[in-house]
Structures are given as C-alpha cells and as structure tokens.
Amino acid sequence: MTFSKQVLELDWEAKAAELSEKLRETVLKKLRKRGIVVAISGGIDSACVAALSVRALGPERVFGILLPEKDSSGWSSQLGRKLCEKLGIKYQLHDIAPVLEAAGCYRQRDEAVRSVFPEFTPDMKWKIVMHGDRLNTDAVNFFYVVVQVNGEERRFRLPPQAYTQIVAATNFKQRTRKMMDYFHADRLNFAVAGTPNRLEYDQGFFVKLGDGAADVKPIAGLYKTQTYKLAKHLGVIEEITSGEPTTDTFSLPQSQEDFYFSVHYSQLDLLMWAKNHDVSTTEAAQVMGLTPTQVQRVYDDIDQKRRSTAYLHSPPLLLEDVAELAPFKLG
C-alpha cells in the first residue's frame, strides 16, 4: 500500500463488528467468563474498550470501575460516570488514595522531589517531563520535575535515582487499580479488559502488573487515531472523543509527549505505520512535511523503546519447562 495520511482509515462498522465478535468469543469461550470488567479513566482508550465490550456482550455483562486518587483531575471521574450512564452499564467508584497513602506512594514520591527541590510541599502542583524538542535534536533524554510555585512553573533536572523513585512510587497507582479490577472480576466471574492502544502496547507505555495486566486487550491492534474514530463510531460521548490524551497521574496536566512519546500521536501513528511497512525516511518525510533526519529520529526512538521495554511483554521466565501444561495453554 502506498504511504499517505489516509492509510489508517478503515470501514469502522466492519472493524466494530470484527472486534466485537472476537471479544465475545474470547471472553465467553476461551476464557469462559460471564462478562468483562473495564477500568474507566475518562480517557479515550478505556471508553472505546467499554463501548466495544457493550457491543460484544451487552450492557448487563460489562462492569465499569472508576478509580481516582488525590492527583486525579475532577473531570476524569465525571466523564467516566457520564460514559457508564450513556452505555447503560453498572459501575462503582473507589477512591484509591487511602491505599496509596498506606503503601507509601505519596511519601516516597515527595521525598524524591524534595531531593532536587527541598522547598517542595505536597500541596504544590507538579509533574515530570522530558527535555523539549526531541524531533530536532539527538540529545540524550533527561527528565525534569516541574513544580508550580506561586503561579510560576519551576524546572529541576532529576538525577536517575530520584527519577526512578518517582516512577516506582507512582506505579503504585496502576498496580492498585489493577488489584481492584481483579477483585470485581473474581466477584463477578468476569474477565479483566486491558485498555492499551497499539502505540502504548508496542512502545511499552504501561506498568507491568499494573495497567499492563489483563485477560484480554481488545484494542492493542488499533493505532491511537483509529481508537478515537472507532470510539466515535461506537457512540462514546463527545467530551471524550474530542479530548486530548493525558496521563492523569500528576497534579499538573501532563501530555503523553511530555513524558514518553517523541511526537504527538497523530504523527507517531503514521510514522509507526510507515516504519512497520518499510517506508523509507525520504518517502515518509515527503508525506509528513518533515525532513528525513527527523523521521529517522522517530524511527530510532520506536526501536529504542521496543528494545528497552521488551521485558514488559514477557511472562515470568521459567528455568525449566513444564511440558505437561503445554496442551492447556490458551491461544
């Protein structure tokens, strides 16, 4: 297929029918579960999975769970509730902040921030970001903490130990949410749906045994742009289908490019498709309005993330095979 900005266009009704049939088959026959649990964040990916699950199984077999904590934006739960009510599914809201507090999430995280900004207090809004324009530089990625002080944002470079402590602490959030997902799945005899789109799944933008844990991942084959379009086709509320993706992890708004991806998803979708289909940097640059060097930087970043996050996709590694279980593996 010739590369163009239209390569991700699909027959959305056909794709909805295909995925809903596969999801129904997977949940009811392969996993032998009665329905599906979806953690609904207020973002596009979980909304698309929830709507697809309703199409596949009916609203009575879908359970939504909203899992805010003290850094969550107020609108995320509002949108989640509105979506559940639009889809006609049962749902519950659990504030996970007390669990995170008890586990040391906020304390450990704040300690790491104070290691570079001793005046930091928990009431200050903040986030972590990578250095600026990665499309136009080959500079090594460094992480910074951005803290809002008296209405002004101040920026401090994070040494590796402080950065990894922040990440390790905030990963409590995704792992605690998944614990709640599986509580309800066990209670209902439902399967747990994962919500990563293709960019997140391919590039390792998830927490192992956190949002990366699931029984089925319905949209892991869809690029982010496609997820938006399928969600709109499935009737997801306009407030979600028109919104920009955020991490909703820190108290200051943080885009996915701030923290992880090299470019906006609308570019990355197309460039990943181009790379996956062996489109040259010259041809891709002409279509995207970039230089071949810029395209090469994105291609290299895709490969680097695939290498560095390969372990996230790996099941526990056995030192010896248990051959007797091979006939019983789900596929």
Tab-separated table of C-alpha atoms in Angstrom:
chain	number	residue	atom	x	y	z
A	1	MET	CA	0.000	0.000	0.000
A	2	THR	CA	1.292	3.480	-0.848
A	3	PHE	CA	2.008	5.583	2.219
A	4	SER	CA	-0.310	8.534	2.724
A	5	LYS	CA	-2.078	10.267	5.579
A	6	GLN	CA	-5.132	8.121	4.839
A	7	VAL	CA	-3.515	4.713	5.478
A	8	LEU	CA	-5.185	4.361	8.889
A	9	GLU	CA	-8.719	4.835	7.561
A	10	LEU	CA	-10.972	1.776	7.922
A	11	ASP	CA	-14.565	0.723	7.477
A	12	TRP	CA	-15.447	1.451	11.096
A	13	GLU	CA	-18.628	-0.618	11.170
A	14	ALA	CA	-16.758	-3.608	9.779
A	15	LYS	CA	-13.971	-3.145	12.343
A	16	ALA	CA	-16.501	-2.807	15.180
A	17	ALA	CA	-18.240	-5.988	14.068
A	18	GLU	CA	-14.942	-7.873	13.729
A	19	LEU	CA	-13.555	-6.851	17.125
A	20	SER	CA	-16.821	-7.342	18.994
A	21	GLU	CA	-17.150	-10.871	17.610
A	22	LYS	CA	-13.557	-11.693	18.585
A	23	LEU	CA	-14.070	-10.193	22.043
A	24	ARG	CA	-17.263	-12.174	22.617
A	25	GLU	CA	-15.537	-15.397	21.520
A	26	THR	CA	-12.517	-14.701	23.721
A	27	VAL	CA	-14.438	-13.854	26.890
A	28	LEU	CA	-17.203	-16.437	26.728
A	29	LYS	CA	-15.480	-19.398	25.067
A	30	LYS	CA	-11.720	-19.107	25.519
A	31	LEU	CA	-11.634	-17.511	28.970
A	32	ARG	CA	-15.008	-18.997	29.971
A	33	LYS	CA	-16.059	-15.884	31.855
A	34	ARG	CA	-19.519	-14.369	32.197
A	35	GLY	CA	-18.609	-10.814	31.266
A	36	ILE	CA	-15.908	-8.159	31.377
A	37	VAL	CA	-14.589	-5.545	33.836
A	38	VAL	CA	-13.264	-2.275	32.430
A	39	ALA	CA	-11.402	0.333	34.499
A	40	ILE	CA	-12.738	3.605	33.092
A	41	SER	CA	-10.397	6.573	33.372
A	42	GLY	CA	-12.339	9.190	31.448
A	43	GLY	CA	-9.925	8.849	28.531
A	44	ILE	CA	-10.410	7.576	25.004
A	45	ASP	CA	-8.871	4.109	25.324
A	46	SER	CA	-10.918	2.836	28.258
A	47	ALA	CA	-14.019	4.468	26.781
A	48	CYS	CA	-13.506	2.661	23.469
A	49	VAL	CA	-12.960	-0.669	25.247
A	50	ALA	CA	-16.087	-0.166	27.375
A	51	ALA	CA	-18.220	0.671	24.329
A	52	LEU	CA	-16.788	-2.260	22.359
A	53	SER	CA	-17.477	-4.578	25.312
A	54	VAL	CA	-21.109	-3.454	25.410
A	55	ARG	CA	-21.410	-4.107	21.690
A	56	ALA	CA	-19.837	-7.561	22.127
A	57	LEU	CA	-21.602	-8.742	25.274
A	58	GLY	CA	-24.466	-6.373	26.085
A	59	PRO	CA	-24.516	-3.841	28.945
A	60	GLU	CA	-25.565	-6.405	31.555
A	61	ARG	CA	-22.242	-8.259	31.087
A	62	VAL	CA	-19.999	-5.195	31.415
A	63	PHE	CA	-18.933	-3.674	34.737
A	64	GLY	CA	-17.166	-0.318	34.943
A	65	ILE	CA	-14.903	0.759	37.761
A	66	LEU	CA	-13.721	4.334	38.349
A	67	LEU	CA	-10.526	4.579	40.403
A	68	PRO	CA	-9.498	8.177	41.175
A	69	GLU	CA	-6.871	9.242	43.684
A	70	LYS	CA	-5.819	12.608	45.068
A	71	ASP	CA	-3.846	13.671	41.963
A	72	SER	CA	-6.654	12.765	39.554
A	73	SER	CA	-8.407	15.616	37.796
A	74	GLY	CA	-12.025	16.072	38.829
A	75	TRP	CA	-13.232	15.813	35.253
A	76	SER	CA	-11.926	12.253	34.765
A	77	SER	CA	-14.468	10.721	37.150
A	78	GLN	CA	-17.218	12.979	35.841
A	79	LEU	CA	-16.601	11.812	32.287
A	80	GLY	CA	-16.337	8.212	33.455
A	81	ARG	CA	-19.719	8.368	35.185
A	82	LYS	CA	-21.307	10.032	32.181
A	83	LEU	CA	-19.929	7.355	29.857
A	84	CYS	CA	-21.164	4.486	32.060
A	85	GLU	CA	-24.624	6.014	32.201
A	86	LYS	CA	-24.659	6.511	28.424
A	87	LEU	CA	-23.630	2.867	27.885
A	88	GLY	CA	-26.133	1.620	30.445
A	89	ILE	CA	-23.593	-0.392	32.444
A	90	LYS	CA	-23.293	-0.875	36.186
A	91	TYR	CA	-20.294	0.812	37.764
A	92	GLN	CA	-18.655	1.680	41.057
A	93	LEU	CA	-16.263	4.427	42.127
A	94	HIS	CA	-13.426	3.605	44.526
A	95	ASP	CA	-11.067	6.325	45.761
A	96	ILE	CA	-7.717	4.536	45.975
A	97	ALA	CA	-5.898	7.388	47.757
A	98	PRO	CA	-6.083	5.715	51.229
A	99	VAL	CA	-4.445	2.556	49.846
A	100	LEU	CA	-1.733	4.602	48.144
A	101	GLU	CA	-1.152	6.610	51.298
A	102	ALA	CA	-0.737	3.435	53.342
A	103	ALA	CA	1.634	1.914	50.771
A	104	GLY	CA	3.900	4.975	50.864
A	105	CYS	CA	3.198	6.132	47.308
A	106	TYR	CA	2.888	9.838	48.094
A	107	ARG	CA	5.582	9.878	50.812
A	108	GLN	CA	8.225	8.143	48.673
A	109	ARG	CA	7.387	10.267	45.662
A	110	ASP	CA	7.521	13.556	47.592
A	111	GLU	CA	10.831	12.557	49.140
A	112	ALA	CA	12.330	12.157	45.661
A	113	VAL	CA	11.022	15.554	44.543
A	114	ARG	CA	12.470	17.219	47.653
A	115	SER	CA	15.875	15.753	46.794
A	116	VAL	CA	16.067	18.294	43.929
A	117	PHE	CA	13.749	20.974	45.326
A	118	PRO	CA	13.908	20.966	49.150
A	119	GLU	CA	11.123	23.555	49.468
A	120	PHE	CA	8.587	21.220	47.849
A	121	THR	CA	5.399	20.657	49.831
A	122	PRO	CA	2.619	18.155	48.994
A	123	ASP	CA	0.120	20.919	48.212
A	124	MET	CA	2.237	22.170	45.284
A	125	LYS	CA	1.155	21.092	41.814
A	126	TRP	CA	3.833	19.287	39.801
A	127	LYS	CA	4.702	16.786	37.072
A	128	ILE	CA	7.726	15.194	35.405
A	129	VAL	CA	8.703	15.866	31.800
A	130	MET	CA	11.461	15.057	29.323
A	131	HIS	CA	13.562	17.764	27.741
A	132	GLY	CA	11.964	19.781	24.964
A	133	ASP	CA	12.005	19.255	21.205
A	134	ARG	CA	13.111	15.666	20.577
A	135	LEU	CA	12.227	15.840	16.881
A	136	ASN	CA	15.019	18.303	16.162
A	137	THR	CA	17.828	17.105	18.394
A	138	ASP	CA	19.842	13.968	19.052
A	139	ALA	CA	20.438	14.954	22.660
A	140	VAL	CA	20.095	12.265	25.301
A	141	ASN	CA	16.733	12.302	27.070
A	142	PHE	CA	16.797	13.806	30.544
A	143	PHE	CA	13.897	14.072	32.940
A	144	TYR	CA	12.877	17.130	34.898
A	145	VAL	CA	10.405	17.809	37.665
A	146	VAL	CA	8.227	20.862	37.014
A	147	VAL	CA	6.774	22.452	40.163
A	148	GLN	CA	4.266	25.288	40.263
A	149	VAL	CA	5.340	27.875	42.865
A	150	ASN	CA	3.222	30.997	43.360
A	151	GLY	CA	1.735	30.584	39.892
A	152	GLU	CA	5.132	30.156	38.215
A	153	GLU	CA	6.459	26.845	36.926
A	154	ARG	CA	9.991	25.999	38.045
A	155	ARG	CA	12.019	23.195	36.459
A	156	PHE	CA	14.627	20.951	38.092
A	157	ARG	CA	16.660	18.211	36.452
A	158	LEU	CA	16.156	14.782	38.020
A	159	PRO	CA	19.148	12.531	38.667
A	160	PRO	CA	18.489	8.854	37.856
A	161	GLN	CA	17.832	7.776	41.462
A	162	ALA	CA	15.218	10.482	42.058
A	163	TYR	CA	13.552	9.778	38.708
A	164	THR	CA	13.293	6.029	39.272
A	165	GLN	CA	11.958	6.547	42.802
A	166	ILE	CA	9.186	8.814	41.453
A	167	VAL	CA	8.305	6.282	38.767
A	168	ALA	CA	8.404	3.377	41.216
A	169	ALA	CA	6.144	5.236	43.647
A	170	THR	CA	3.633	6.385	41.049
A	171	ASN	CA	3.468	2.852	39.643
A	172	PHE	CA	1.635	2.001	42.869
A	173	LYS	CA	-1.326	3.783	41.306
A	174	GLN	CA	-1.660	1.453	38.328
A	175	ARG	CA	-0.978	-1.654	40.392
A	176	THR	CA	-3.563	-0.673	42.994
A	177	ARG	CA	-6.130	-0.042	40.282
A	178	LYS	CA	-5.466	-3.470	38.804
A	179	MET	CA	-5.931	-5.067	42.233
A	180	MET	CA	-9.399	-3.510	42.342
A	181	ASP	CA	-10.144	-4.650	38.776
A	182	TYR	CA	-9.419	-8.239	39.700
A	183	PHE	CA	-11.417	-8.041	42.923
A	184	HIS	CA	-14.523	-7.234	40.901
A	185	ALA	CA	-13.601	-9.728	38.176
A	186	ASP	CA	-13.289	-12.508	40.758
A	187	ARG	CA	-16.519	-11.424	42.456
A	188	LEU	CA	-18.482	-11.471	39.220
A	189	ASN	CA	-16.614	-14.263	37.399
A	190	PHE	CA	-15.755	-11.709	34.719
A	191	ALA	CA	-12.580	-11.203	32.680
A	192	VAL	CA	-10.463	-8.055	33.031
A	193	ALA	CA	-10.042	-5.901	29.936
A	194	GLY	CA	-6.779	-4.125	29.253
A	195	THR	CA	-7.059	-0.761	27.537
A	196	PRO	CA	-3.747	-0.054	25.743
A	197	ASN	CA	-3.917	1.055	22.144
A	198	ARG	CA	-1.245	-0.018	19.663
A	199	LEU	CA	1.152	2.825	20.456
A	200	GLU	CA	1.044	2.111	24.186
A	201	TYR	CA	1.255	-1.656	23.749
A	202	ASP	CA	4.041	-1.576	21.136
A	203	GLN	CA	6.105	1.100	22.888
A	204	GLY	CA	5.747	-0.220	26.426
A	205	PHE	CA	3.767	2.715	27.790
A	206	PHE	CA	2.219	0.734	30.624
A	207	VAL	CA	3.097	-0.612	34.060
A	208	LYS	CA	3.898	-4.300	34.350
A	209	LEU	CA	1.345	-5.954	36.660
A	210	GLY	CA	-0.463	-2.627	36.621
A	211	ASP	CA	-2.387	-1.359	33.602
A	212	GLY	CA	-0.371	-3.902	31.594
A	213	ALA	CA	-2.137	-6.792	33.375
A	214	ALA	CA	-5.332	-8.085	31.771
A	215	ASP	CA	-7.088	-11.169	30.450
A	216	VAL	CA	-7.800	-9.611	27.056
A	217	LYS	CA	-6.583	-6.428	25.324
A	218	PRO	CA	-9.246	-5.558	22.735
A	219	ILE	CA	-7.674	-2.502	21.070
A	220	ALA	CA	-3.941	-3.359	21.198
A	221	GLY	CA	-4.002	-3.621	17.394
A	222	LEU	CA	-5.504	-0.150	16.868
A	223	TYR	CA	-3.423	2.970	16.447
A	224	LYS	CA	-4.459	5.892	18.661
A	225	THR	CA	-6.093	7.741	15.774
A	226	GLN	CA	-8.101	4.625	14.969
A	227	THR	CA	-9.153	4.268	18.602
A	228	TYR	CA	-10.646	7.761	18.523
A	229	LYS	CA	-12.553	7.006	15.326
A	230	LEU	CA	-13.835	3.628	16.480
A	231	ALA	CA	-14.927	5.121	19.804
A	232	LYS	CA	-16.869	7.809	17.978
A	233	HIS	CA	-18.495	5.164	15.759
A	234	LEU	CA	-19.477	3.180	18.861
A	235	GLY	CA	-21.236	6.191	20.394
A	236	VAL	CA	-18.732	7.270	23.041
A	237	ILE	CA	-19.648	10.684	24.445
A	238	GLU	CA	-18.310	13.692	22.564
A	239	GLU	CA	-16.473	15.105	25.599
A	240	ILE	CA	-14.175	12.074	25.440
A	241	THR	CA	-13.840	11.684	21.661
A	242	SER	CA	-12.846	15.347	21.318
A	243	GLY	CA	-10.344	15.351	24.191
A	244	GLU	CA	-6.555	15.160	24.085
A	245	PRO	CA	-4.914	12.188	25.836
A	246	THR	CA	-3.296	12.880	29.212
A	247	THR	CA	-1.638	10.643	31.791
A	248	ASP	CA	-3.789	11.987	34.684
A	249	THR	CA	-1.022	10.840	37.025
A	250	PHE	CA	0.402	14.095	38.364
A	251	SER	CA	-1.322	17.167	39.758
A	252	LEU	CA	-0.177	19.370	36.840
A	253	PRO	CA	-1.585	18.424	33.416
A	254	GLN	CA	0.843	16.167	31.549
A	255	SER	CA	0.604	15.136	27.913
A	256	GLN	CA	1.943	11.786	26.741
A	257	GLU	CA	4.618	13.571	24.689
A	258	ASP	CA	5.734	15.482	27.800
A	259	PHE	CA	6.688	12.242	29.442
A	260	TYR	CA	7.162	9.470	26.897
A	261	PHE	CA	6.439	9.708	23.180
A	262	SER	CA	8.705	11.654	20.848
A	263	VAL	CA	5.893	13.347	18.895
A	264	HIS	CA	2.115	13.790	19.059
A	265	TYR	CA	0.149	10.600	18.464
A	266	SER	CA	-1.294	11.961	15.206
A	267	GLN	CA	2.250	11.962	13.770
A	268	LEU	CA	3.520	8.916	15.605
A	269	ASP	CA	0.640	6.738	14.377
A	270	LEU	CA	1.539	7.427	10.767
A	271	LEU	CA	5.287	7.177	11.264
A	272	MET	CA	4.983	3.879	13.105
A	273	TRP	CA	2.771	2.555	10.295
A	274	ALA	CA	5.391	3.746	7.806
A	275	LYS	CA	8.220	2.085	9.710
A	276	ASN	CA	6.204	-1.135	10.108
A	277	HIS	CA	5.665	-1.192	6.338
A	278	ASP	CA	9.294	-0.405	5.390
A	279	VAL	CA	8.548	3.073	4.079
A	280	SER	CA	11.829	4.935	3.580
A	281	THR	CA	12.600	8.019	5.628
A	282	THR	CA	12.614	10.062	2.415
A	283	GLU	CA	9.147	8.954	1.351
A	284	ALA	CA	7.737	9.324	4.870
A	285	ALA	CA	9.260	12.796	5.192
A	286	GLN	CA	7.574	13.952	1.975
A	287	VAL	CA	4.153	12.822	3.175
A	288	MET	CA	4.568	14.158	6.729
A	289	GLY	CA	6.160	17.501	5.906
A	290	LEU	CA	9.312	16.590	7.847
A	291	THR	CA	12.953	16.061	6.965
A	292	PRO	CA	14.394	12.554	6.532
A	293	THR	CA	16.563	13.212	9.602
A	294	GLN	CA	13.510	13.982	11.709
A	295	VAL	CA	11.766	10.822	10.502
A	296	GLN	CA	14.887	8.797	11.280
A	297	ARG	CA	14.875	10.163	14.838
A	298	VAL	CA	11.314	8.924	15.285
A	299	TYR	CA	12.142	5.542	13.720
A	300	ASP	CA	15.141	5.213	16.058
A	301	ASP	CA	13.050	6.158	19.090
A	302	ILE	CA	10.472	3.487	18.181
A	303	ASP	CA	13.206	0.840	18.044
A	304	GLN	CA	14.827	2.052	21.260
A	305	LYS	CA	11.536	1.795	23.148
A	306	ARG	CA	10.873	-1.669	21.719
A	307	ARG	CA	14.273	-2.832	22.980
A	308	SER	CA	14.107	-1.216	26.407
A	309	THR	CA	10.541	-2.303	27.201
A	310	ALA	CA	10.628	-5.856	25.798
A	311	TYR	CA	10.663	-7.255	29.344
A	312	LEU	CA	7.251	-5.699	29.993
A	313	HIS	CA	5.710	-8.104	27.482
A	314	SER	CA	7.449	-11.154	28.887
A	315	PRO	CA	5.641	-13.619	31.159
A	316	PRO	CA	7.641	-14.963	34.109
A	317	LEU	CA	10.625	-16.823	32.689
A	318	LEU	CA	10.961	-20.467	33.680
A	319	LEU	CA	14.365	-22.053	34.108
A	320	GLU	CA	12.878	-25.435	33.221
A	321	ASP	CA	9.890	-26.236	31.016
A	322	VAL	CA	6.693	-27.680	32.466
A	323	ALA	CA	5.784	-29.608	29.330
A	324	GLU	CA	2.618	-31.133	30.760
A	325	LEU	CA	0.916	-27.732	30.717
A	326	ALA	CA	1.521	-27.065	27.020
A	327	PRO	CA	-1.748	-28.713	25.804
A	328	PHE	CA	-3.752	-26.485	28.150
A	329	LYS	CA	-2.379	-23.071	27.145
A	330	LEU	CA	-4.918	-20.564	25.849
A	331	GLY	CA	-4.205	-19.205	22.398
